[in-house]
DNA sequence: TCTTTAATGCAACTCAGTTGCAAAAATAAA
DNA sequence: TTTATTTTTGCAACTGAGTTGCATTAAAGA
């Protein structure tokens, strides 16, 4: 349970997430960095960054894992309450700054809510 | 694009969904009917039932496909606007009768919303 | 510089879901 | 009922995301 080491690969991934506020699917990230690092490495780096709260993870419409770094992501414990939006035309995925209201259910204890919105983004809405 | 044939396997699956209002993961369904029918058959039957609007599909927390037949499921075109709840202790998954309000996003056209609630159910909440 | 410990690459694996194809079972037609 | 047509099924092989064991490499600390 040591410290995250500042390797070349970690730097590359971190820089990427600092450069965009969009979310990205792990598969795309693996493809993007296919020359620089191994698939396993990416999965493991993302795990560590998530543990540290540097990025947060969620599932896209197809059930594929996505990661993003949003403004909420610097807190020690990231509580993922904001929705995500995925464009069904261009595939773009992003965090939505909008606090969703979690419904109360009788006798149930709701710990987390994941809201995924799908449709067409500004560019793809004709 | 013919009619759905009323095979033994279709009957079994249909009866199952009529007997419960809970949702079930495809993996569990394959296990449940492992003696009666093949894995591919289940996947294909579920596809057909979904096309017909007899059941609806959604993804659980782990990204695994789940199906359920709820009261909304007899309409010709099923619009899946209700949330789902998954108990992190016992694993039970169910539809929640609660109309969620889809947030409007500027310049975006939101076609669908998927809300997944996780926590502990009535039985597992101590 | 040396030592310790974490991170990486690689290859092999797991597991959900899909697919091609021949055989079997429903439905429609005769 | 029998025959012809078309959908379903079983099977086995495959795809693709994500994981893992292990030997090697590279950080960080002393």
PDB file of C-alpha atoms (C1' of nucleotides) in Angstrom:
ATOM      1  CA  UNK A   1       0.000   0.000   0.000  1.00  0.00           C
ATOM      2  CA  UNK A   2       2.847   2.364  -0.865  1.00  0.00           C
ATOM      3  CA  UNK A   3       2.836   5.571  -2.808  1.00  0.00           C
ATOM      4  CA  UNK A   4       2.011   5.888  -6.478  1.00  0.00           C
ATOM      5  CA  UNK A   5       5.290   6.088  -8.311  1.00  0.00           C
ATOM      6  CA  UNK A   6       5.696   8.779 -10.860  1.00  0.00           C
ATOM      7  CA  UNK A   7       6.540   6.643 -13.856  1.00  0.00           C
ATOM      8  CA  UNK A   8       6.598   7.718 -17.479  1.00  0.00           C
ATOM      9  CA  UNK A   9       3.345   5.885 -18.085  1.00  0.00           C
ATOM     10  CA  UNK A  10       1.623   7.439 -15.098  1.00  0.00           C
ATOM     11  CA  UNK A  11       2.708  10.864 -16.304  1.00  0.00           C
ATOM     12  CA  UNK A  12       1.310  10.278 -19.781  1.00  0.00           C
ATOM     13  CA  UNK A  13      -2.049   9.099 -18.505  1.00  0.00           C
ATOM     14  CA  UNK A  14      -2.259  11.867 -15.926  1.00  0.00           C
ATOM     15  CA  UNK A  15      -1.398  14.495 -18.514  1.00  0.00           C
ATOM     16  CA  UNK A  16      -4.077  13.157 -20.767  1.00  0.00           C
ATOM     17  CA  UNK A  17      -6.765  13.502 -18.122  1.00  0.00           C
ATOM     18  CA  UNK A  18      -5.533  16.970 -17.236  1.00  0.00           C
ATOM     19  CA  UNK A  19      -5.831  18.017 -20.858  1.00  0.00           C
ATOM     20  CA  UNK A  20      -9.494  17.208 -21.273  1.00  0.00           C
ATOM     21  CA  UNK A  21     -12.665  17.258 -19.291  1.00  0.00           C
ATOM     22  CA  UNK A  22     -14.219  14.637 -21.516  1.00  0.00           C
ATOM     23  CA  UNK A  23     -14.501  11.049 -20.416  1.00  0.00           C
ATOM     24  CA  UNK A  24     -12.797   8.266 -22.269  1.00  0.00           C
ATOM     25  CA  UNK A  25     -13.383   4.558 -22.553  1.00  0.00           C
ATOM     26  CA  UNK A  26     -10.550   2.326 -21.413  1.00  0.00           C
ATOM     27  CA  UNK A  27     -10.516   0.599 -24.783  1.00  0.00           C
ATOM     28  CA  UNK A  28      -9.921   3.915 -26.516  1.00  0.00           C
ATOM     29  CA  UNK A  29      -7.227   4.786 -24.046  1.00  0.00           C
ATOM     30  CA  UNK A  30      -5.488   1.484 -24.656  1.00  0.00           C
ATOM     31  CA  UNK A  31      -5.641   2.192 -28.374  1.00  0.00           C
ATOM     32  CA  UNK A  32      -4.389   5.751 -27.901  1.00  0.00           C
ATOM     33  CA  UNK A  33      -1.361   4.669 -25.893  1.00  0.00           C
ATOM     34  CA  UNK A  34      -0.747   1.389 -27.687  1.00  0.00           C
ATOM     35  CA  UNK A  35       2.740   2.515 -28.689  1.00  0.00           C
ATOM     36  CA  UNK A  36       3.659   3.824 -25.275  1.00  0.00           C
ATOM     37  CA  UNK A  37       2.456   1.212 -22.851  1.00  0.00           C
ATOM     38  CA  UNK A  38       0.840  -2.127 -22.338  1.00  0.00           C
ATOM     39  CA  UNK A  39      -2.860  -2.764 -21.927  1.00  0.00           C
ATOM     40  CA  UNK A  40      -2.398  -4.203 -18.428  1.00  0.00           C
ATOM     41  CA  UNK A  41      -0.412  -1.169 -17.430  1.00  0.00           C
ATOM     42  CA  UNK A  42      -3.228   1.146 -18.415  1.00  0.00           C
ATOM     43  CA  UNK A  43      -5.806  -0.850 -16.499  1.00  0.00           C
ATOM     44  CA  UNK A  44      -3.560  -0.847 -13.445  1.00  0.00           C
ATOM     45  CA  UNK A  45      -2.737   2.839 -13.646  1.00  0.00           C
ATOM     46  CA  UNK A  46      -6.406   3.714 -13.929  1.00  0.00           C
ATOM     47  CA  UNK A  47      -7.150   1.577 -10.884  1.00  0.00           C
ATOM     48  CA  UNK A  48      -4.568   3.437  -8.884  1.00  0.00           C
ATOM     49  CA  UNK A  49      -5.660   6.871 -10.047  1.00  0.00           C
ATOM     50  CA  UNK A  50      -9.215   5.989  -9.146  1.00  0.00           C
ATOM     51  CA  UNK A  51      -8.174   4.788  -5.690  1.00  0.00           C
ATOM     52  CA  UNK A  52      -6.450   8.088  -5.156  1.00  0.00           C
ATOM     53  CA  UNK A  53      -9.523   9.971  -6.337  1.00  0.00           C
ATOM     54  CA  UNK A  54      -7.645  11.558  -9.225  1.00  0.00           C
ATOM     55  CA  UNK A  55     -10.174  10.219 -11.708  1.00  0.00           C
ATOM     56  CA  UNK A  56     -13.533   8.567 -11.404  1.00  0.00           C
ATOM     57  CA  UNK A  57     -14.953   5.596 -13.242  1.00  0.00           C
ATOM     58  CA  UNK A  58     -18.343   4.729 -14.630  1.00  0.00           C
ATOM     59  CA  UNK A  59     -19.894   2.495 -17.272  1.00  0.00           C
ATOM     60  CA  UNK A  60     -20.996   3.684 -20.683  1.00  0.00           C
ATOM     61  CA  UNK A  61     -24.147   2.536 -22.482  1.00  0.00           C
ATOM     62  CA  UNK A  62     -22.470  -0.585 -23.758  1.00  0.00           C
ATOM     63  CA  UNK A  63     -21.206  -1.481 -20.297  1.00  0.00           C
ATOM     64  CA  UNK A  64     -17.676  -0.439 -21.151  1.00  0.00           C
ATOM     65  CA  UNK A  65     -15.625   1.180 -18.431  1.00  0.00           C
ATOM     66  CA  UNK A  66     -14.972   4.880 -18.783  1.00  0.00           C
ATOM     67  CA  UNK A  67     -12.840   7.275 -16.816  1.00  0.00           C
ATOM     68  CA  UNK A  68     -12.871  11.018 -16.438  1.00  0.00           C
ATOM     69  CA  UNK A  69     -11.303  13.697 -14.339  1.00  0.00           C
ATOM     70  CA  UNK A  70     -13.791  16.339 -13.412  1.00  0.00           C
ATOM     71  CA  UNK A  71     -13.660  19.179 -10.934  1.00  0.00           C
ATOM     72  CA  UNK A  72     -15.067  16.929  -8.201  1.00  0.00           C
ATOM     73  CA  UNK A  73     -12.151  14.578  -8.680  1.00  0.00           C
ATOM     74  CA  UNK A  74      -9.591  16.123  -6.370  1.00  0.00           C
ATOM     75  CA  UNK A  75     -11.374  15.280  -3.149  1.00  0.00           C
ATOM     76  CA  UNK A  76     -10.032  12.437  -1.100  1.00  0.00           C
ATOM     77  CA  UNK A  77     -13.129  10.360  -1.499  1.00  0.00           C
ATOM     78  CA  UNK A  78     -14.830  10.905  -4.750  1.00  0.00           C
ATOM     79  CA  UNK A  79     -18.582  10.581  -4.498  1.00  0.00           C
ATOM     80  CA  UNK A  80     -19.926  10.087  -7.948  1.00  0.00           C
ATOM     81  CA  UNK A  81     -23.292  11.755  -7.951  1.00  0.00           C
ATOM     82  CA  UNK A  82     -23.255  13.611 -11.224  1.00  0.00           C
ATOM     83  CA  UNK A  83     -24.768  12.167 -14.389  1.00  0.00           C
ATOM     84  CA  UNK A  84     -22.898  11.282 -17.536  1.00  0.00           C
ATOM     85  CA  UNK A  85     -23.881  11.948 -21.083  1.00  0.00           C
ATOM     86  CA  UNK A  86     -23.052   9.793 -24.057  1.00  0.00           C
ATOM     87  CA  UNK A  87     -23.704  10.885 -27.616  1.00  0.00           C
ATOM     88  CA  UNK A  88     -25.142   8.031 -29.618  1.00  0.00           C
ATOM     89  CA  UNK A  89     -23.914   9.577 -32.854  1.00  0.00           C
ATOM     90  CA  UNK A  90     -20.292  10.572 -32.304  1.00  0.00           C
ATOM     91  CA  UNK A  91     -19.743   8.513 -29.171  1.00  0.00           C
ATOM     92  CA  UNK A  92     -18.491  11.383 -27.057  1.00  0.00           C
ATOM     93  CA  UNK A  93     -18.907  10.880 -23.326  1.00  0.00           C
ATOM     94  CA  UNK A  94     -18.824  13.618 -20.734  1.00  0.00           C
ATOM     95  CA  UNK A  95     -19.676  14.479 -17.160  1.00  0.00           C
ATOM     96  CA  UNK A  96     -22.725  16.630 -16.615  1.00  0.00           C
ATOM     97  CA  UNK A  97     -22.585  19.312 -13.947  1.00  0.00           C
ATOM     98  CA  UNK A  98     -25.959  18.720 -12.499  1.00  0.00           C
ATOM     99  CA  UNK A  99     -26.743  17.392  -9.072  1.00  0.00           C
ATOM    100  CA  UNK A 100     -29.305  14.671  -9.390  1.00  0.00           C
ATOM    101  CA  UNK A 101     -31.879  14.129  -6.703  1.00  0.00           C
ATOM    102  CA  UNK A 102     -31.749  10.588  -5.425  1.00  0.00           C
ATOM    103  CA  UNK A 103     -35.222   9.225  -4.784  1.00  0.00           C
ATOM    104  CA  UNK A 104     -35.910   7.849  -1.321  1.00  0.00           C
ATOM    105  CA  UNK A 105     -37.211   4.323  -1.306  1.00  0.00           C
ATOM    106  CA  UNK A 106     -39.105   2.925   1.667  1.00  0.00           C
ATOM    107  CA  UNK A 107     -36.985   0.545   3.792  1.00  0.00           C
ATOM    108  CA  UNK A 108     -34.108   0.734   1.356  1.00  0.00           C
ATOM    109  CA  UNK A 109     -30.773   2.314   1.978  1.00  0.00           C
ATOM    110  CA  UNK A 110     -29.524   3.907  -1.197  1.00  0.00           C
ATOM    111  CA  UNK A 111     -25.802   4.446  -1.172  1.00  0.00           C
ATOM    112  CA  UNK A 112     -25.155   5.432  -4.729  1.00  0.00           C
ATOM    113  CA  UNK A 113     -26.887   6.551  -7.889  1.00  0.00           C
ATOM    114  CA  UNK A 114     -25.626   6.301 -11.426  1.00  0.00           C
ATOM    115  CA  UNK A 115     -27.410   8.258 -14.088  1.00  0.00           C
ATOM    116  CA  UNK A 116     -26.479   7.827 -17.709  1.00  0.00           C
ATOM    117  CA  UNK A 117     -28.055  10.096 -20.291  1.00  0.00           C
ATOM    118  CA  UNK A 118     -27.940   9.215 -23.960  1.00  0.00           C
ATOM    119  CA  UNK A 119     -28.864  11.224 -27.000  1.00  0.00           C
ATOM    120  CA  UNK A 120     -27.169  13.584 -29.399  1.00  0.00           C
ATOM    121  CA  UNK A 121     -24.682  16.256 -28.413  1.00  0.00           C
ATOM    122  CA  UNK A 122     -24.564  19.880 -29.557  1.00  0.00           C
ATOM    123  CA  UNK A 123     -22.443  19.042 -32.571  1.00  0.00           C
ATOM    124  CA  UNK A 124     -24.534  16.084 -33.663  1.00  0.00           C
ATOM    125  CA  UNK A 125     -27.959  17.625 -33.088  1.00  0.00           C
ATOM    126  CA  UNK A 126     -29.030  18.871 -36.495  1.00  0.00           C
TER     127      UNK A 126
ATOM    128  CA  UNK B   1     -39.155 -11.025 -39.568  1.00  0.00           C
ATOM    129  CA  UNK B   2     -41.822 -13.582 -38.824  1.00  0.00           C
ATOM    130  CA  UNK B   3     -43.727 -14.324 -35.673  1.00  0.00           C
ATOM    131  CA  UNK B   4     -42.177 -15.566 -32.459  1.00  0.00           C
ATOM    132  CA  UNK B   5     -42.684 -19.276 -32.331  1.00  0.00           C
ATOM    133  CA  UNK B   6     -44.087 -20.707 -29.185  1.00  0.00           C
ATOM    134  CA  UNK B   7     -41.377 -23.216 -28.394  1.00  0.00           C
ATOM    135  CA  UNK B   8     -40.844 -25.054 -25.135  1.00  0.00           C
ATOM    136  CA  UNK B   9     -37.902 -22.814 -24.332  1.00  0.00           C
ATOM    137  CA  UNK B  10     -39.824 -19.631 -25.042  1.00  0.00           C
ATOM    138  CA  UNK B  11     -42.616 -20.855 -22.777  1.00  0.00           C
ATOM    139  CA  UNK B  12     -40.234 -21.568 -19.916  1.00  0.00           C
ATOM    140  CA  UNK B  13     -38.566 -18.183 -20.112  1.00  0.00           C
ATOM    141  CA  UNK B  14     -41.868 -16.371 -20.488  1.00  0.00           C
ATOM    142  CA  UNK B  15     -43.359 -18.223 -17.524  1.00  0.00           C
ATOM    143  CA  UNK B  16     -40.366 -17.286 -15.447  1.00  0.00           C
ATOM    144  CA  UNK B  17     -40.791 -13.590 -16.146  1.00  0.00           C
ATOM    145  CA  UNK B  18     -44.491 -13.814 -15.472  1.00  0.00           C
ATOM    146  CA  UNK B  19     -43.811 -15.396 -12.104  1.00  0.00           C
ATOM    147  CA  UNK B  20     -41.662 -12.606 -10.716  1.00  0.00           C
ATOM    148  CA  UNK B  21     -41.393  -8.875 -10.863  1.00  0.00           C
ATOM    149  CA  UNK B  22     -37.731  -8.991  -9.969  1.00  0.00           C
ATOM    150  CA  UNK B  23     -35.054  -8.521 -12.561  1.00  0.00           C
ATOM    151  CA  UNK B  24     -32.550 -11.222 -13.352  1.00  0.00           C
ATOM    152  CA  UNK B  25     -29.094 -11.223 -14.872  1.00  0.00           C
ATOM    153  CA  UNK B  26     -28.675 -13.219 -18.048  1.00  0.00           C
ATOM    154  CA  UNK B  27     -25.855 -15.189 -16.466  1.00  0.00           C
ATOM    155  CA  UNK B  28     -28.157 -16.284 -13.658  1.00  0.00           C
ATOM    156  CA  UNK B  29     -30.849 -17.162 -16.135  1.00  0.00           C
ATOM    157  CA  UNK B  30     -28.434 -19.273 -18.143  1.00  0.00           C
ATOM    158  CA  UNK B  31     -27.473 -21.069 -14.947  1.00  0.00           C
ATOM    159  CA  UNK B  32     -31.096 -21.508 -13.931  1.00  0.00           C
ATOM    160  CA  UNK B  33     -32.063 -23.092 -17.221  1.00  0.00           C
ATOM    161  CA  UNK B  34     -28.804 -24.897 -17.868  1.00  0.00           C
ATOM    162  CA  UNK B  35     -30.591 -28.255 -17.930  1.00  0.00           C
ATOM    163  CA  UNK B  36     -33.387 -27.081 -20.165  1.00  0.00           C
ATOM    164  CA  UNK B  37     -31.735 -25.035 -22.851  1.00  0.00           C
ATOM    165  CA  UNK B  38     -28.559 -23.734 -24.344  1.00  0.00           C
ATOM    166  CA  UNK B  39     -26.885 -20.457 -23.490  1.00  0.00           C
ATOM    167  CA  UNK B  40     -27.244 -19.109 -27.035  1.00  0.00           C
ATOM    168  CA  UNK B  41     -30.912 -19.983 -26.998  1.00  0.00           C
ATOM    169  CA  UNK B  42     -31.478 -17.889 -23.897  1.00  0.00           C
ATOM    170  CA  UNK B  43     -29.675 -14.908 -25.323  1.00  0.00           C
ATOM    171  CA  UNK B  44     -31.689 -15.189 -28.513  1.00  0.00           C
ATOM    172  CA  UNK B  45     -35.013 -15.630 -26.778  1.00  0.00           C
ATOM    173  CA  UNK B  46     -34.356 -12.611 -24.596  1.00  0.00           C
ATOM    174  CA  UNK B  47     -33.512 -10.588 -27.681  1.00  0.00           C
ATOM    175  CA  UNK B  48     -36.798 -11.538 -29.247  1.00  0.00           C
ATOM    176  CA  UNK B  49     -38.852 -10.890 -26.136  1.00  0.00           C
ATOM    177  CA  UNK B  50     -37.232  -7.497 -25.816  1.00  0.00           C
ATOM    178  CA  UNK B  51     -37.977  -6.669 -29.448  1.00  0.00           C
ATOM    179  CA  UNK B  52     -41.582  -7.515 -28.808  1.00  0.00           C
ATOM    180  CA  UNK B  53     -41.627  -5.378 -25.683  1.00  0.00           C
ATOM    181  CA  UNK B  54     -42.450  -8.338 -23.454  1.00  0.00           C
ATOM    182  CA  UNK B  55     -39.427  -7.647 -21.273  1.00  0.00           C
ATOM    183  CA  UNK B  56     -36.951  -4.811 -20.983  1.00  0.00           C
ATOM    184  CA  UNK B  57     -33.209  -4.872 -20.615  1.00  0.00           C
ATOM    185  CA  UNK B  58     -30.696  -2.826 -18.657  1.00  0.00           C
ATOM    186  CA  UNK B  59     -27.203  -3.147 -17.246  1.00  0.00           C
ATOM    187  CA  UNK B  60     -26.435  -3.897 -13.598  1.00  0.00           C
ATOM    188  CA  UNK B  61     -23.626  -2.316 -11.606  1.00  0.00           C
ATOM    189  CA  UNK B  62     -21.070  -4.710 -12.996  1.00  0.00           C
ATOM    190  CA  UNK B  63     -22.153  -4.021 -16.552  1.00  0.00           C
ATOM    191  CA  UNK B  64     -23.936  -7.349 -16.827  1.00  0.00           C
ATOM    192  CA  UNK B  65     -27.122  -7.487 -18.813  1.00  0.00           C
ATOM    193  CA  UNK B  66     -30.334  -7.863 -16.871  1.00  0.00           C
ATOM    194  CA  UNK B  67     -33.906  -8.377 -17.925  1.00  0.00           C
ATOM    195  CA  UNK B  68     -37.204  -7.797 -16.211  1.00  0.00           C
ATOM    196  CA  UNK B  69     -40.865  -7.766 -16.999  1.00  0.00           C
ATOM    197  CA  UNK B  70     -42.615  -4.925 -15.270  1.00  0.00           C
ATOM    198  CA  UNK B  71     -46.053  -3.466 -15.684  1.00  0.00           C
ATOM    199  CA  UNK B  72     -44.768  -1.039 -18.317  1.00  0.00           C
ATOM    200  CA  UNK B  73     -43.625  -3.989 -20.406  1.00  0.00           C
ATOM    201  CA  UNK B  74     -46.773  -4.798 -22.324  1.00  0.00           C
ATOM    202  CA  UNK B  75     -46.790  -1.669 -24.453  1.00  0.00           C
ATOM    203  CA  UNK B  76     -45.699  -2.016 -28.011  1.00  0.00           C
ATOM    204  CA  UNK B  77     -42.693   0.168 -27.560  1.00  0.00           C
ATOM    205  CA  UNK B  78     -41.227  -0.032 -24.158  1.00  0.00           C
ATOM    206  CA  UNK B  79     -39.750   3.226 -22.972  1.00  0.00           C
ATOM    207  CA  UNK B  80     -37.429   2.516 -20.148  1.00  0.00           C
ATOM    208  CA  UNK B  81     -37.635   5.532 -17.914  1.00  0.00           C
ATOM    209  CA  UNK B  82     -37.876   3.960 -14.512  1.00  0.00           C
ATOM    210  CA  UNK B  83     -34.828   3.429 -12.283  1.00  0.00           C
ATOM    211  CA  UNK B  84     -33.466   0.096 -11.159  1.00  0.00           C
ATOM    212  CA  UNK B  85     -32.235  -0.874  -7.755  1.00  0.00           C
ATOM    213  CA  UNK B  86     -29.503  -3.371  -7.025  1.00  0.00           C
ATOM    214  CA  UNK B  87     -28.748  -4.598  -3.521  1.00  0.00           C
ATOM    215  CA  UNK B  88     -25.007  -4.728  -2.961  1.00  0.00           C
ATOM    216  CA  UNK B  89     -25.443  -7.327  -0.243  1.00  0.00           C
ATOM    217  CA  UNK B  90     -27.780  -9.983  -1.606  1.00  0.00           C
ATOM    218  CA  UNK B  91     -27.495  -8.975  -5.250  1.00  0.00           C
ATOM    219  CA  UNK B  92     -31.232  -8.659  -5.835  1.00  0.00           C
ATOM    220  CA  UNK B  93     -32.174  -6.367  -8.696  1.00  0.00           C
ATOM    221  CA  UNK B  94     -35.544  -4.800  -9.202  1.00  0.00           C
ATOM    222  CA  UNK B  95     -37.428  -2.113 -11.064  1.00  0.00           C
ATOM    223  CA  UNK B  96     -38.399   0.958  -9.104  1.00  0.00           C
ATOM    224  CA  UNK B  97     -41.794   2.488  -9.716  1.00  0.00           C
ATOM    225  CA  UNK B  98     -40.728   6.063  -9.754  1.00  0.00           C
ATOM    226  CA  UNK B  99     -40.729   8.377 -12.703  1.00  0.00           C
ATOM    227  CA  UNK B 100     -37.387  10.132 -12.871  1.00  0.00           C
ATOM    228  CA  UNK B 101     -37.128  13.649 -14.134  1.00  0.00           C
ATOM    229  CA  UNK B 102     -34.718  13.857 -17.007  1.00  0.00           C
ATOM    230  CA  UNK B 103     -32.608  17.000 -16.772  1.00  0.00           C
ATOM    231  CA  UNK B 104     -32.618  19.278 -19.788  1.00  0.00           C
ATOM    232  CA  UNK B 105     -29.189  20.040 -21.120  1.00  0.00           C
ATOM    233  CA  UNK B 106     -28.523  23.081 -23.309  1.00  0.00           C
ATOM    234  CA  UNK B 107     -28.121  22.178 -27.002  1.00  0.00           C
ATOM    235  CA  UNK B 108     -28.302  18.491 -26.268  1.00  0.00           C
ATOM    236  CA  UNK B 109     -31.057  16.171 -27.256  1.00  0.00           C
ATOM    237  CA  UNK B 110     -31.561  13.604 -24.547  1.00  0.00           C
ATOM    238  CA  UNK B 111     -33.312  10.509 -25.788  1.00  0.00           C
ATOM    239  CA  UNK B 112     -32.940   8.183 -22.874  1.00  0.00           C
ATOM    240  CA  UNK B 113     -31.973   8.099 -19.234  1.00  0.00           C
ATOM    241  CA  UNK B 114     -30.773   5.156 -17.246  1.00  0.00           C
ATOM    242  CA  UNK B 115     -30.710   5.435 -13.494  1.00  0.00           C
ATOM    243  CA  UNK B 116     -29.201   2.692 -11.398  1.00  0.00           C
ATOM    244  CA  UNK B 117     -29.511   2.874  -7.634  1.00  0.00           C
ATOM    245  CA  UNK B 118     -27.329   0.747  -5.412  1.00  0.00           C
ATOM    246  CA  UNK B 119     -27.464   0.111  -1.704  1.00  0.00           C
ATOM    247  CA  UNK B 120     -29.090  -2.359   0.631  1.00  0.00           C
ATOM    248  CA  UNK B 121     -32.612  -3.674   0.274  1.00  0.00           C
ATOM    249  CA  UNK B 122     -35.248  -4.029   2.992  1.00  0.00           C
ATOM    250  CA  UNK B 123     -34.074  -7.505   3.952  1.00  0.00           C
ATOM    251  CA  UNK B 124     -30.395  -6.580   4.039  1.00  0.00           C
ATOM    252  CA  UNK B 125     -30.721  -3.260   5.819  1.00  0.00           C
ATOM    253  CA  UNK B 126     -30.034  -4.056   9.451  1.00  0.00           C
TER     254      UNK B 126
ATOM    255  C1'  DT C   1      25.615   3.747  -5.301  1.00  0.00           C
ATOM    256  C1'  DC C   2      23.039   0.121  -3.222  1.00  0.00           C
ATOM    257  C1'  DT C   3      18.741  -1.718  -1.581  1.00  0.00           C
ATOM    258  C1'  DT C   4      14.019  -2.113  -1.381  1.00  0.00           C
ATOM    259  C1'  DT C   5       9.641  -2.170  -3.252  1.00  0.00           C
ATOM    260  C1'  DA C   6       6.398  -0.823  -6.757  1.00  0.00           C
ATOM    261  C1'  DA C   7       5.410  -0.827 -11.749  1.00  0.00           C
ATOM    262  C1'  DT C   8       5.741  -2.852 -16.258  1.00  0.00           C
ATOM    263  C1'  DG C   9       5.542  -6.249 -20.210  1.00  0.00           C
ATOM    264  C1'  DC C  10       4.115 -10.298 -21.755  1.00  0.00           C
ATOM    265  C1'  DA C  11       1.496 -14.141 -22.445  1.00  0.00           C
ATOM    266  C1'  DA C  12      -1.968 -16.770 -20.971  1.00  0.00           C
ATOM    267  C1'  DC C  13      -6.291 -16.762 -19.040  1.00  0.00           C
ATOM    268  C1'  DT C  14     -11.454 -15.779 -17.593  1.00  0.00           C
ATOM    269  C1'  DC C  15     -15.913 -14.761 -18.657  1.00  0.00           C
ATOM    270  C1'  DA C  16     -19.960 -12.491 -21.044  1.00  0.00           C
ATOM    271  C1'  DG C  17     -21.812 -12.332 -25.183  1.00  0.00           C
ATOM    272  C1'  DT C  18     -21.931 -13.577 -30.380  1.00  0.00           C
ATOM    273  C1'  DT C  19     -21.984 -16.342 -34.650  1.00  0.00           C
ATOM    274  C1'  DG C  20     -22.060 -19.977 -38.459  1.00  0.00           C
ATOM    275  C1'  DC C  21     -24.035 -23.949 -39.540  1.00  0.00           C
ATOM    276  C1'  DA C  22     -26.366 -28.250 -39.576  1.00  0.00           C
ATOM    277  C1'  DA C  23     -30.230 -30.546 -37.216  1.00  0.00           C
ATOM    278  C1'  DA C  24     -34.731 -30.181 -35.023  1.00  0.00           C
ATOM    279  C1'  DA C  25     -39.171 -28.276 -34.223  1.00  0.00           C
ATOM    280  C1'  DA C  26     -43.141 -24.978 -35.416  1.00  0.00           C
ATOM    281  C1'  DT C  27     -46.225 -23.164 -38.383  1.00  0.00           C
ATOM    282  C1'  DA C  28     -48.443 -22.841 -42.934  1.00  0.00           C
ATOM    283  C1'  DA C  29     -49.914 -25.042 -47.057  1.00  0.00           C
ATOM    284  C1'  DA C  30     -51.690 -28.903 -49.535  1.00  0.00           C
TER     285       DA C  30
ATOM    286  C1'  DT D   1     -52.561 -35.760 -41.936  1.00  0.00           C
ATOM    287  C1'  DT D   2     -48.775 -35.209 -44.658  1.00  0.00           C
ATOM    288  C1'  DT D   3     -45.596 -32.168 -46.857  1.00  0.00           C
ATOM    289  C1'  DA D   4     -43.178 -27.912 -47.519  1.00  0.00           C
ATOM    290  C1'  DT D   5     -41.370 -23.776 -45.518  1.00  0.00           C
ATOM    291  C1'  DT D   6     -39.225 -21.076 -42.149  1.00  0.00           C
ATOM    292  C1'  DT D   7     -37.844 -20.250 -37.527  1.00  0.00           C
ATOM    293  C1'  DT D   8     -35.287 -22.122 -33.433  1.00  0.00           C
ATOM    294  C1'  DT D   9     -32.089 -24.708 -31.301  1.00  0.00           C
ATOM    295  C1'  DG D  10     -27.603 -26.948 -29.991  1.00  0.00           C
ATOM    296  C1'  DC D  11     -23.061 -27.013 -30.450  1.00  0.00           C
ATOM    297  C1'  DA D  12     -18.655 -25.504 -30.853  1.00  0.00           C
ATOM    298  C1'  DA D  13     -15.804 -22.078 -31.958  1.00  0.00           C
ATOM    299  C1'  DC D  14     -15.045 -17.409 -31.633  1.00  0.00           C
ATOM    300  C1'  DT D  15     -14.665 -12.223 -30.029  1.00  0.00           C
ATOM    301  C1'  DG D  16     -13.419  -8.725 -26.983  1.00  0.00           C
ATOM    302  C1'  DA D  17     -12.997  -6.594 -22.337  1.00  0.00           C
ATOM    303  C1'  DG D  18     -10.773  -7.143 -18.394  1.00  0.00           C
ATOM    304  C1'  DT D  19      -7.541  -9.940 -15.163  1.00  0.00           C
ATOM    305  C1'  DT D  20      -3.464 -12.421 -13.418  1.00  0.00           C
ATOM    306  C1'  DG D  21       1.152 -14.700 -12.478  1.00  0.00           C
ATOM    307  C1'  DC D  22       5.647 -13.995 -12.938  1.00  0.00           C
ATOM    308  C1'  DA D  23      10.060 -12.494 -14.267  1.00  0.00           C
ATOM    309  C1'  DT D  24      12.200  -8.049 -15.395  1.00  0.00           C
ATOM    310  C1'  DT D  25      12.676  -3.101 -14.975  1.00  0.00           C
ATOM    311  C1'  DA D  26      12.643   1.221 -12.856  1.00  0.00           C
ATOM    312  C1'  DA D  27      11.412   4.461  -8.937  1.00  0.00           C
ATOM    313  C1'  DA D  28      12.388   6.191  -4.423  1.00  0.00           C
ATOM    314  C1'  DG D  29      14.872   6.042  -0.062  1.00  0.00           C
ATOM    315  C1'  DA D  30      18.951   5.136   2.651  1.00  0.00           C
TER     316       DA D  30
END
